[in-house]
Amino acid sequence: MLSAGFDDKEKYDEIMSRMIEGTDGDCVRFTGIDYSQTDSDGWPLPAHLRVLCDLAVIYVRGKGFDKEKIKSVLSRGVNEWIKNDYICWSWWHNEINTTWALSDLCILIWDILDDEQKKWVHIILGRGSMRFNYDVRLKWTGANLTWGANSSVKH
């Protein structure tokens, strides 16, 4: 999921140019993502988490960027996901795709999340965790089981 093979300056500029402040100032969205779509196998919302993952890589590398600004965008981007609890009609996105992307993101930025954010991240990650979702253990097979194991370890 993490795509570290990019030029930090170009990626930073692209992400910041796509940022849309939330109306309450506590959330952030990105242009090019249809946040209202919930009913498609090509569900676009995990792109929000992938944008945050790219920004988190820049944050962790810490080369010449305003880390406080990046930290703020990352935190507000997580808030966007938590406050809206985005759900797709396809179980695969809710239990595999989202948990995979969110867990990758949180491995990089766990230290900047507050206790409330961490609580909600755990709830969302539980959807794809063998510890909290018995379907992962009992019904999943093949690649889905492998992805579920990956999410469970990171959870």
PDB file of C-alpha atoms in Angstrom:
ATOM      1  CA  MET A   1       0.000   0.000   0.000  1.00  0.00           C
ATOM      2  CA  LEU A   2       2.753   2.486   0.859  1.00  0.00           C
ATOM      3  CA  SER A   3       4.284   4.064  -2.207  1.00  0.00           C
ATOM      4  CA  ALA A   4       7.562   5.574  -1.103  1.00  0.00           C
ATOM      5  CA  GLY A   5       8.994   5.793  -4.628  1.00  0.00           C
ATOM      6  CA  PHE A   6       8.184   9.417  -5.348  1.00  0.00           C
ATOM      7  CA  ASP A   7       9.763  12.842  -5.246  1.00  0.00           C
ATOM      8  CA  ASP A   8       8.759  14.338  -1.892  1.00  0.00           C
ATOM      9  CA  LYS A   9       8.507  17.929  -3.141  1.00  0.00           C
ATOM     10  CA  GLU A  10       6.334  17.067  -6.142  1.00  0.00           C
ATOM     11  CA  LYS A  11       4.068  14.783  -4.092  1.00  0.00           C
ATOM     12  CA  TYR A  12       3.766  17.348  -1.278  1.00  0.00           C
ATOM     13  CA  ASP A  13       2.806  20.113  -3.726  1.00  0.00           C
ATOM     14  CA  GLU A  14       0.252  17.841  -5.423  1.00  0.00           C
ATOM     15  CA  ILE A  15      -1.347  16.789  -2.142  1.00  0.00           C
ATOM     16  CA  MET A  16      -1.522  20.309  -0.755  1.00  0.00           C
ATOM     17  CA  SER A  17      -3.016  21.632  -3.999  1.00  0.00           C
ATOM     18  CA  ARG A  18      -5.789  19.009  -3.763  1.00  0.00           C
ATOM     19  CA  MET A  19      -6.646  19.734  -0.121  1.00  0.00           C
ATOM     20  CA  ILE A  20     -10.099  21.088   0.756  1.00  0.00           C
ATOM     21  CA  GLU A  21     -10.658  22.368   4.274  1.00  0.00           C
ATOM     22  CA  GLY A  22     -13.649  20.917   6.080  1.00  0.00           C
ATOM     23  CA  THR A  23     -16.430  23.275   7.064  1.00  0.00           C
ATOM     24  CA  ASP A  24     -15.692  22.777  10.766  1.00  0.00           C
ATOM     25  CA  GLY A  25     -11.909  23.164  10.347  1.00  0.00           C
ATOM     26  CA  ASP A  26     -11.412  19.782  11.991  1.00  0.00           C
ATOM     27  CA  CYS A  27     -11.428  17.687   8.799  1.00  0.00           C
ATOM     28  CA  VAL A  28      -9.805  17.749   5.390  1.00  0.00           C
ATOM     29  CA  ARG A  29     -10.741  16.215   2.027  1.00  0.00           C
ATOM     30  CA  PHE A  30      -9.003  16.017  -1.328  1.00  0.00           C
ATOM     31  CA  THR A  31     -10.240  16.955  -4.787  1.00  0.00           C
ATOM     32  CA  GLY A  32     -10.721  14.135  -7.257  1.00  0.00           C
ATOM     33  CA  ILE A  33     -12.372  11.811  -4.724  1.00  0.00           C
ATOM     34  CA  ASP A  34     -16.154  11.307  -4.745  1.00  0.00           C
ATOM     35  CA  TYR A  35     -16.888  11.178  -1.010  1.00  0.00           C
ATOM     36  CA  SER A  36     -20.585  10.494  -1.580  1.00  0.00           C
ATOM     37  CA  GLN A  37     -20.141   7.210  -3.454  1.00  0.00           C
ATOM     38  CA  THR A  38     -20.875   4.072  -1.423  1.00  0.00           C
ATOM     39  CA  ASP A  39     -22.199   1.626  -3.972  1.00  0.00           C
ATOM     40  CA  SER A  40     -19.442   0.552  -6.314  1.00  0.00           C
ATOM     41  CA  ASP A  41     -16.831  -2.159  -6.542  1.00  0.00           C
ATOM     42  CA  GLY A  42     -14.550   0.619  -7.753  1.00  0.00           C
ATOM     43  CA  TRP A  43     -15.150   2.517  -4.500  1.00  0.00           C
ATOM     44  CA  PRO A  44     -12.998   5.664  -4.659  1.00  0.00           C
ATOM     45  CA  LEU A  45     -12.783   6.553  -0.978  1.00  0.00           C
ATOM     46  CA  PRO A  46      -9.710   4.473  -0.082  1.00  0.00           C
ATOM     47  CA  ALA A  47      -7.862   6.982  -2.277  1.00  0.00           C
ATOM     48  CA  HIS A  48      -8.297   9.403   0.665  1.00  0.00           C
ATOM     49  CA  LEU A  49      -6.290   7.036   2.855  1.00  0.00           C
ATOM     50  CA  ARG A  50      -3.675   6.497   0.127  1.00  0.00           C
ATOM     51  CA  VAL A  51      -3.159  10.269  -0.164  1.00  0.00           C
ATOM     52  CA  LEU A  52      -2.681  10.413   3.600  1.00  0.00           C
ATOM     53  CA  CYS A  53      -0.222   7.481   3.403  1.00  0.00           C
ATOM     54  CA  ASP A  54       1.873   9.364   0.854  1.00  0.00           C
ATOM     55  CA  LEU A  55       1.823  12.458   3.058  1.00  0.00           C
ATOM     56  CA  ALA A  56       2.755  10.327   6.090  1.00  0.00           C
ATOM     57  CA  VAL A  57       5.827   9.036   4.239  1.00  0.00           C
ATOM     58  CA  ILE A  58       6.879  12.661   3.654  1.00  0.00           C
ATOM     59  CA  TYR A  59       6.175  13.430   7.335  1.00  0.00           C
ATOM     60  CA  VAL A  60       8.319  10.523   8.532  1.00  0.00           C
ATOM     61  CA  ARG A  61      11.173  11.352   6.174  1.00  0.00           C
ATOM     62  CA  GLY A  62      11.039  14.931   7.515  1.00  0.00           C
ATOM     63  CA  LYS A  63      13.176  16.542   4.826  1.00  0.00           C
ATOM     64  CA  GLY A  64      12.703  20.294   4.716  1.00  0.00           C
ATOM     65  CA  PHE A  65       8.938  20.454   5.170  1.00  0.00           C
ATOM     66  CA  ASP A  66       6.799  22.132   7.801  1.00  0.00           C
ATOM     67  CA  LYS A  67       6.167  19.049   9.940  1.00  0.00           C
ATOM     68  CA  GLU A  68       3.523  20.818  12.041  1.00  0.00           C
ATOM     69  CA  LYS A  69       1.510  21.651   8.919  1.00  0.00           C
ATOM     70  CA  ILE A  70       1.789  18.080   7.645  1.00  0.00           C
ATOM     71  CA  LYS A  71       0.875  16.751  11.095  1.00  0.00           C
ATOM     72  CA  SER A  72      -2.235  18.934  11.095  1.00  0.00           C
ATOM     73  CA  VAL A  73      -3.319  17.737   7.640  1.00  0.00           C
ATOM     74  CA  LEU A  74      -2.743  14.104   8.614  1.00  0.00           C
ATOM     75  CA  SER A  75      -4.739  14.448  11.822  1.00  0.00           C
ATOM     76  CA  ARG A  76      -7.602  16.239  10.080  1.00  0.00           C
ATOM     77  CA  GLY A  77      -7.532  13.664   7.273  1.00  0.00           C
ATOM     78  CA  VAL A  78      -7.959  10.893   9.836  1.00  0.00           C
ATOM     79  CA  ASN A  79     -10.764  12.911  11.436  1.00  0.00           C
ATOM     80  CA  GLU A  80     -12.514  13.026   8.056  1.00  0.00           C
ATOM     81  CA  TRP A  81     -12.534   9.234   7.905  1.00  0.00           C
ATOM     82  CA  ILE A  82     -13.506   8.750  11.549  1.00  0.00           C
ATOM     83  CA  LYS A  83     -16.291  11.338  11.670  1.00  0.00           C
ATOM     84  CA  ASN A  84     -17.929  10.028   8.504  1.00  0.00           C
ATOM     85  CA  ASP A  85     -17.176   6.343   9.131  1.00  0.00           C
ATOM     86  CA  TYR A  86     -17.178   5.706   5.397  1.00  0.00           C
ATOM     87  CA  ILE A  87     -18.817   2.391   4.559  1.00  0.00           C
ATOM     88  CA  CYS A  88     -19.130   0.729   1.153  1.00  0.00           C
ATOM     89  CA  TRP A  89     -21.865  -1.762   0.299  1.00  0.00           C
ATOM     90  CA  SER A  90     -19.082  -4.232  -0.547  1.00  0.00           C
ATOM     91  CA  TRP A  91     -17.788  -5.993   2.579  1.00  0.00           C
ATOM     92  CA  TRP A  92     -14.358  -6.334   0.938  1.00  0.00           C
ATOM     93  CA  HIS A  93     -13.698  -2.591   1.079  1.00  0.00           C
ATOM     94  CA  ASN A  94     -14.853  -2.267   4.695  1.00  0.00           C
ATOM     95  CA  GLU A  95     -13.013  -5.295   6.036  1.00  0.00           C
ATOM     96  CA  ILE A  96      -9.923  -5.532   3.821  1.00  0.00           C
ATOM     97  CA  ASN A  97      -9.170  -2.460   1.690  1.00  0.00           C
ATOM     98  CA  THR A  98      -9.926   0.158   4.344  1.00  0.00           C
ATOM     99  CA  THR A  99      -8.248  -1.736   7.176  1.00  0.00           C
ATOM    100  CA  TRP A 100      -5.146  -2.361   5.067  1.00  0.00           C
ATOM    101  CA  ALA A 101      -4.758   1.309   4.094  1.00  0.00           C
ATOM    102  CA  LEU A 102      -5.691   2.697   7.514  1.00  0.00           C
ATOM    103  CA  SER A 103      -3.307   0.350   9.335  1.00  0.00           C
ATOM    104  CA  ASP A 104      -0.425   1.309   7.019  1.00  0.00           C
ATOM    105  CA  LEU A 105      -1.185   4.968   7.679  1.00  0.00           C
ATOM    106  CA  CYS A 106      -1.415   4.566  11.432  1.00  0.00           C
ATOM    107  CA  ILE A 107       1.858   2.658  11.676  1.00  0.00           C
ATOM    108  CA  LEU A 108       3.495   5.847  10.420  1.00  0.00           C
ATOM    109  CA  ILE A 109       1.504   8.433  12.382  1.00  0.00           C
ATOM    110  CA  TRP A 110       0.279   6.685  15.544  1.00  0.00           C
ATOM    111  CA  ASP A 111       2.245   9.125  17.727  1.00  0.00           C
ATOM    112  CA  ILE A 112       0.360  12.162  16.372  1.00  0.00           C
ATOM    113  CA  LEU A 113      -3.151  10.763  16.934  1.00  0.00           C
ATOM    114  CA  ASP A 114      -5.049  11.714  20.067  1.00  0.00           C
ATOM    115  CA  ASP A 115      -6.795   9.156  22.288  1.00  0.00           C
ATOM    116  CA  GLU A 116     -10.195   9.637  20.631  1.00  0.00           C
ATOM    117  CA  GLN A 117      -8.728   9.114  17.169  1.00  0.00           C
ATOM    118  CA  LYS A 118      -6.904   5.993  18.358  1.00  0.00           C
ATOM    119  CA  LYS A 119     -10.134   4.597  19.819  1.00  0.00           C
ATOM    120  CA  TRP A 120     -11.985   5.006  16.508  1.00  0.00           C
ATOM    121  CA  VAL A 121      -9.067   3.697  14.471  1.00  0.00           C
ATOM    122  CA  HIS A 122      -9.146   0.524  16.595  1.00  0.00           C
ATOM    123  CA  ILE A 123     -12.888   0.163  15.982  1.00  0.00           C
ATOM    124  CA  ILE A 124     -12.485   0.559  12.214  1.00  0.00           C
ATOM    125  CA  LEU A 125      -9.479  -1.769  12.073  1.00  0.00           C
ATOM    126  CA  GLY A 126     -11.458  -4.337  14.048  1.00  0.00           C
ATOM    127  CA  ARG A 127     -13.671  -4.854  11.005  1.00  0.00           C
ATOM    128  CA  GLY A 128     -10.828  -6.712   9.324  1.00  0.00           C
ATOM    129  CA  SER A 129      -9.213  -8.245  12.396  1.00  0.00           C
ATOM    130  CA  MET A 130      -9.372 -11.907  13.328  1.00  0.00           C
ATOM    131  CA  ARG A 131      -9.665 -10.880  16.954  1.00  0.00           C
ATOM    132  CA  PHE A 132     -12.902  -8.907  16.501  1.00  0.00           C
ATOM    133  CA  ASN A 133     -14.464 -10.185  13.290  1.00  0.00           C
ATOM    134  CA  TYR A 134     -15.035 -13.937  13.452  1.00  0.00           C
ATOM    135  CA  ASP A 135     -15.838 -14.069   9.727  1.00  0.00           C
ATOM    136  CA  VAL A 136     -12.146 -13.438   9.076  1.00  0.00           C
ATOM    137  CA  ARG A 137     -11.221 -16.639  10.916  1.00  0.00           C
ATOM    138  CA  LEU A 138     -14.144 -18.818   9.955  1.00  0.00           C
ATOM    139  CA  LYS A 139     -15.179 -17.878   6.422  1.00  0.00           C
ATOM    140  CA  TRP A 140     -12.278 -16.177   4.643  1.00  0.00           C
ATOM    141  CA  THR A 141      -9.958 -18.205   2.414  1.00  0.00           C
ATOM    142  CA  GLY A 142      -7.104 -17.602  -0.021  1.00  0.00           C
ATOM    143  CA  ALA A 143      -5.968 -14.034  -0.568  1.00  0.00           C
ATOM    144  CA  ASN A 144      -8.741 -12.604   1.621  1.00  0.00           C
ATOM    145  CA  LEU A 145      -7.486 -14.682   4.562  1.00  0.00           C
ATOM    146  CA  THR A 146      -3.930 -13.541   3.906  1.00  0.00           C
ATOM    147  CA  TRP A 147      -5.019  -9.896   3.845  1.00  0.00           C
ATOM    148  CA  GLY A 148      -7.088 -10.454   6.988  1.00  0.00           C
ATOM    149  CA  ALA A 149      -4.050 -11.918   8.743  1.00  0.00           C
ATOM    150  CA  ASN A 150      -2.000  -8.896   7.688  1.00  0.00           C
ATOM    151  CA  SER A 151      -4.604  -6.493   9.058  1.00  0.00           C
ATOM    152  CA  SER A 152      -4.922  -8.546  12.247  1.00  0.00           C
ATOM    153  CA  VAL A 153      -1.181  -8.381  12.906  1.00  0.00           C
ATOM    154  CA  LYS A 154      -1.150  -4.610  12.378  1.00  0.00           C
ATOM    155  CA  HIS A 155      -4.296  -4.171  14.490  1.00  0.00           C
TER     156      HIS A 155
END
